[in-house]
Amino acid sequence: GAAMMLAELAMEAGLPKGVLNIVHGTHDVVNNICDDEAIKAVSFVGSNTAGMHIYSRASASGKRVQCNMGAKNHAIILPDADRDATLNALIAAGFGAAGQRCMALSTAVFVGGSEPWEDELVKRASSLVVNTGTANDADLGPVISRQAKDRICKLVQSGADSGARLVLDGREIVVPQFEDGNFIGPTVLADVKGDMKCYQVFLECLLCISFNIIFKKSTHFFLPKIELDDHLPCYI
């Protein structure tokens, strides 16, 4: 929808016909773009599976190709961060466009632990209005399909089953007059670990990871050990 609006504005501004083209479609359209000799370069943002296919097929045709795949954006929150500004940023980045955008913030890493932030985070997330995308008061619209909703629900449940705390569950939200809509309310999982399926894939909810810094004394200086969780230790 946004792409079509941009194209219409470009036409109104006087851009000649044929300079900008919006083409909708799935596999066949993608393969035609990869194979067409008139197209010299391809840029893609999306899943790993689609990106690897596009990269191999388009490059085999001699095209220049760039593929940005499997986004899993993180924010690191330090204990002295401005609380109001940080919470507002987490809510906007985590739940804008129902989390279905490549720059969505899916993971918040809290240095010192997420618990001091959780009550206010849940309060602000719960205040977001879930409604149809055409409603003026909507903060979150529906996700793109029934399959997408089912996938999100299953991944959230897998996180809870693996030991994450479900501090806000938006899976059962119902929008009046649209009871069969593909809506997912704001959802927050805490105590997420690196080996959980919900962390390893793109997921349209906010995952909270606790992050502790331990200072280990060495011969010449203090070496801080960073511990995301039991599975992701590292040193700086």
Coordinates of C-alpha atoms in Angstrom, one line a residue:
G1 CA 0.0 0.0 0.0
A2 CA 2.7 2.5 0.9
A3 CA 4.7 1.7 -2.3
M4 CA 1.6 2.4 -4.4
M5 CA 1.1 5.7 -2.7
L6 CA 4.7 6.7 -3.3
A7 CA 4.3 5.7 -7.0
E8 CA 1.2 7.8 -7.3
L9 CA 2.9 10.8 -5.8
A10 CA 5.9 10.3 -8.1
M11 CA 3.5 10.4 -11.1
E12 CA 1.8 13.5 -9.8
A13 CA 5.2 15.2 -9.4
G14 CA 5.8 14.5 -13.1
L15 CA 8.1 11.5 -13.1
P16 CA 7.9 10.0 -16.7
K17 CA 6.0 6.8 -17.1
G18 CA 8.1 3.7 -16.9
V19 CA 10.9 5.2 -14.7
L20 CA 9.3 3.7 -11.5
N21 CA 7.4 0.5 -11.7
I22 CA 5.6 -1.3 -8.8
V23 CA 5.1 -5.0 -9.7
H24 CA 3.1 -7.2 -7.3
G25 CA 3.4 -11.0 -7.2
T26 CA 5.1 -14.0 -5.6
H27 CA 7.5 -16.7 -6.9
D28 CA 6.9 -16.3 -10.7
V29 CA 7.4 -12.5 -10.5
V30 CA 10.6 -12.9 -8.5
N31 CA 12.0 -15.5 -10.9
N32 CA 11.2 -13.3 -13.9
I33 CA 13.0 -10.3 -12.2
C34 CA 16.0 -12.6 -11.5
D35 CA 16.1 -13.9 -15.1
D36 CA 15.2 -10.8 -17.2
E37 CA 18.3 -9.6 -19.2
A38 CA 17.1 -6.0 -19.1
I39 CA 17.4 -5.9 -15.3
K40 CA 21.0 -5.3 -14.2
A41 CA 20.8 -5.3 -10.4
V42 CA 18.6 -6.7 -7.7
S43 CA 18.3 -5.6 -4.0
F44 CA 16.2 -7.7 -1.6
V45 CA 15.1 -7.5 2.1
G46 CA 13.4 -10.5 3.7
S47 CA 13.8 -14.0 4.9
N48 CA 17.0 -16.2 4.6
T49 CA 15.3 -18.8 2.4
A50 CA 14.0 -16.3 -0.2
G51 CA 17.2 -14.2 -0.1
M52 CA 19.5 -17.2 -0.8
H53 CA 17.3 -18.2 -3.7
I54 CA 17.2 -14.7 -5.2
Y55 CA 21.0 -14.3 -4.7
S56 CA 21.9 -17.5 -6.4
R57 CA 19.4 -17.1 -9.3
A58 CA 20.0 -13.5 -10.0
S59 CA 23.8 -13.7 -9.8
A60 CA 23.7 -16.7 -12.1
S61 CA 22.2 -14.3 -14.7
G62 CA 25.2 -11.9 -14.3
K63 CA 23.3 -9.4 -12.1
R64 CA 24.7 -7.4 -9.2
V65 CA 22.8 -8.6 -6.2
Q66 CA 22.5 -7.5 -2.5
C67 CA 20.3 -9.5 -0.1
N68 CA 19.6 -8.3 3.5
M69 CA 18.2 -11.4 5.2
G70 CA 17.0 -12.6 8.6
A71 CA 16.8 -9.4 10.5
K72 CA 16.9 -9.7 14.3
N73 CA 17.3 -6.2 15.6
H74 CA 18.6 -5.6 19.1
A75 CA 18.5 -2.6 21.5
I76 CA 20.8 -2.5 24.5
I77 CA 19.4 -0.7 27.5
L78 CA 21.9 0.5 30.1
P79 CA 20.8 0.9 33.8
D80 CA 21.2 4.7 33.6
A81 CA 19.2 5.2 30.4
D82 CA 16.5 7.8 30.4
R83 CA 13.4 5.8 31.4
D84 CA 10.7 7.7 29.6
A85 CA 12.6 8.1 26.3
T86 CA 13.7 4.5 26.4
L87 CA 10.3 3.1 27.1
N88 CA 8.7 5.2 24.3
A89 CA 11.4 4.1 21.9
L90 CA 10.9 0.4 22.8
I91 CA 7.2 0.6 22.3
A92 CA 7.4 2.4 19.0
A93 CA 10.2 0.2 17.6
G94 CA 8.8 -3.0 19.0
F95 CA 5.2 -2.8 18.0
G96 CA 4.9 -0.3 15.1
A97 CA 3.4 -1.8 12.0
A98 CA 2.4 -4.8 14.2
G99 CA 6.1 -5.7 14.3
Q100 CA 6.0 -6.8 10.6
R101 CA 8.8 -4.7 9.2
C102 CA 12.5 -5.3 8.6
M103 CA 13.6 -2.6 11.1
A104 CA 11.2 -3.8 13.8
L105 CA 12.9 -4.1 17.2
S106 CA 12.4 -7.7 18.3
T107 CA 14.9 -8.0 21.1
A108 CA 15.7 -5.7 24.0
V109 CA 18.9 -6.5 26.0
F110 CA 18.7 -5.0 29.5
V111 CA 22.0 -4.6 31.2
G112 CA 21.4 -5.5 34.9
G113 CA 18.1 -7.2 34.1
S114 CA 14.7 -6.4 32.7
E115 CA 12.5 -6.7 35.8
P116 CA 12.9 -3.0 36.9
W117 CA 11.5 -2.0 33.5
E118 CA 8.8 -4.6 33.0
D119 CA 5.8 -3.0 34.8
E120 CA 6.0 0.3 32.9
L121 CA 6.8 -1.5 29.7
V122 CA 3.7 -3.7 30.0
K123 CA 1.6 -0.7 31.0
R124 CA 2.6 1.3 27.9
A125 CA 2.3 -1.6 25.6
S126 CA -1.1 -2.5 26.9
S127 CA -2.3 1.0 26.2
L128 CA -1.8 0.7 22.5
V129 CA -5.0 0.5 20.4
V130 CA -5.3 -2.6 18.2
N131 CA -7.7 -2.0 15.4
T132 CA -8.1 -2.2 11.6
G133 CA -5.4 -0.4 9.7
T134 CA -7.9 2.1 8.4
A135 CA -9.1 3.2 11.9
N136 CA -7.8 6.6 12.9
D137 CA -7.1 5.6 16.4
A138 CA -5.2 2.4 15.5
D139 CA -1.7 1.9 16.9
L140 CA -1.5 -1.7 15.7
G141 CA -3.2 -3.2 12.7
P142 CA -3.6 -6.9 11.9
V143 CA -0.7 -9.1 10.8
I144 CA -0.6 -10.0 7.1
S145 CA -2.3 -13.4 7.1
R146 CA -3.9 -16.2 9.2
Q147 CA -0.7 -18.2 8.6
A148 CA 1.4 -15.3 10.0
K149 CA -0.8 -15.1 13.1
D150 CA -0.6 -18.9 13.7
R151 CA 3.2 -18.8 13.3
I152 CA 3.5 -16.0 15.9
C153 CA 1.2 -17.7 18.4
K154 CA 3.2 -21.0 18.1
L155 CA 6.6 -19.2 18.6
V156 CA 5.3 -17.3 21.6
Q157 CA 4.0 -20.5 23.1
S158 CA 7.3 -22.3 22.4
G159 CA 9.2 -19.5 24.3
A160 CA 6.9 -19.9 27.3
D161 CA 7.2 -23.7 27.2
S162 CA 11.0 -23.3 27.1
G163 CA 11.1 -21.2 30.3
A164 CA 10.6 -17.6 29.2
R165 CA 8.1 -15.5 31.2
L166 CA 5.1 -14.3 29.3
V167 CA 4.7 -10.9 30.9
L168 CA 2.2 -9.6 28.3
D169 CA 0.1 -12.0 26.1
G170 CA -1.7 -10.4 23.2
R171 CA -2.6 -13.6 21.4
E172 CA -6.3 -13.7 22.4
I173 CA -7.1 -10.1 21.6
V174 CA -10.5 -9.6 19.8
V175 CA -11.3 -6.5 17.8
P176 CA -15.1 -5.7 17.8
Q177 CA -16.7 -6.2 14.4
F178 CA -13.6 -8.0 13.2
E179 CA -13.6 -11.1 15.4
D180 CA -12.1 -13.2 12.7
G181 CA -9.3 -10.7 11.9
N182 CA -5.6 -11.6 12.1
F183 CA -4.8 -9.5 15.2
I184 CA -2.0 -10.0 17.7
G185 CA -1.9 -7.6 20.6
P186 CA 1.4 -6.3 22.1
T187 CA 3.2 -9.3 23.5
V188 CA 6.3 -9.3 25.7
L189 CA 8.5 -12.3 26.7
A190 CA 11.1 -12.0 29.4
D191 CA 14.0 -14.2 30.5
V192 CA 14.6 -15.2 26.9
K193 CA 17.6 -17.4 26.2
G194 CA 19.8 -17.8 23.2
D195 CA 18.8 -21.4 22.5
M196 CA 15.1 -20.7 22.4
K197 CA 13.3 -20.9 19.0
C198 CA 11.6 -17.6 19.6
Y199 CA 15.0 -15.9 19.8
Q200 CA 16.5 -17.6 16.8
V201 CA 13.9 -16.4 14.2
F202 CA 12.2 -13.2 13.4
L203 CA 9.2 -12.7 15.7
E204 CA 6.7 -10.0 15.9
C205 CA 6.8 -9.4 19.6
L206 CA 9.3 -8.0 22.1
L207 CA 11.8 -10.4 23.6
C208 CA 13.6 -9.3 26.8
I209 CA 17.1 -10.6 27.6
S210 CA 18.9 -9.9 30.9
F211 CA 22.5 -9.0 30.5
N212 CA 25.0 -8.9 33.4
I213 CA 28.5 -7.5 33.5
I214 CA 31.0 -9.3 35.7
F215 CA 34.5 -7.7 36.2
K216 CA 37.2 -10.3 36.2
K217 CA 40.6 -9.2 37.5
S218 CA 43.5 -10.0 35.2
T219 CA 47.3 -9.4 35.7
H220 CA 47.3 -5.9 34.2
F221 CA 43.6 -4.8 34.0
F222 CA 40.1 -5.6 34.8
L223 CA 38.5 -7.7 32.0
P224 CA 34.7 -7.3 32.0
K225 CA 32.9 -10.6 31.2
I226 CA 29.6 -10.1 29.4
E227 CA 27.0 -12.8 30.1
L228 CA 23.8 -12.6 28.0
D229 CA 22.7 -15.9 29.4
D230 CA 24.1 -19.4 30.0
H231 CA 24.4 -20.0 26.3
L232 CA 25.9 -16.7 25.1
P233 CA 29.0 -15.7 27.2
C234 CA 31.6 -13.4 25.7
Y235 CA 34.4 -11.1 26.7
I236 CA 35.2 -7.6 25.7

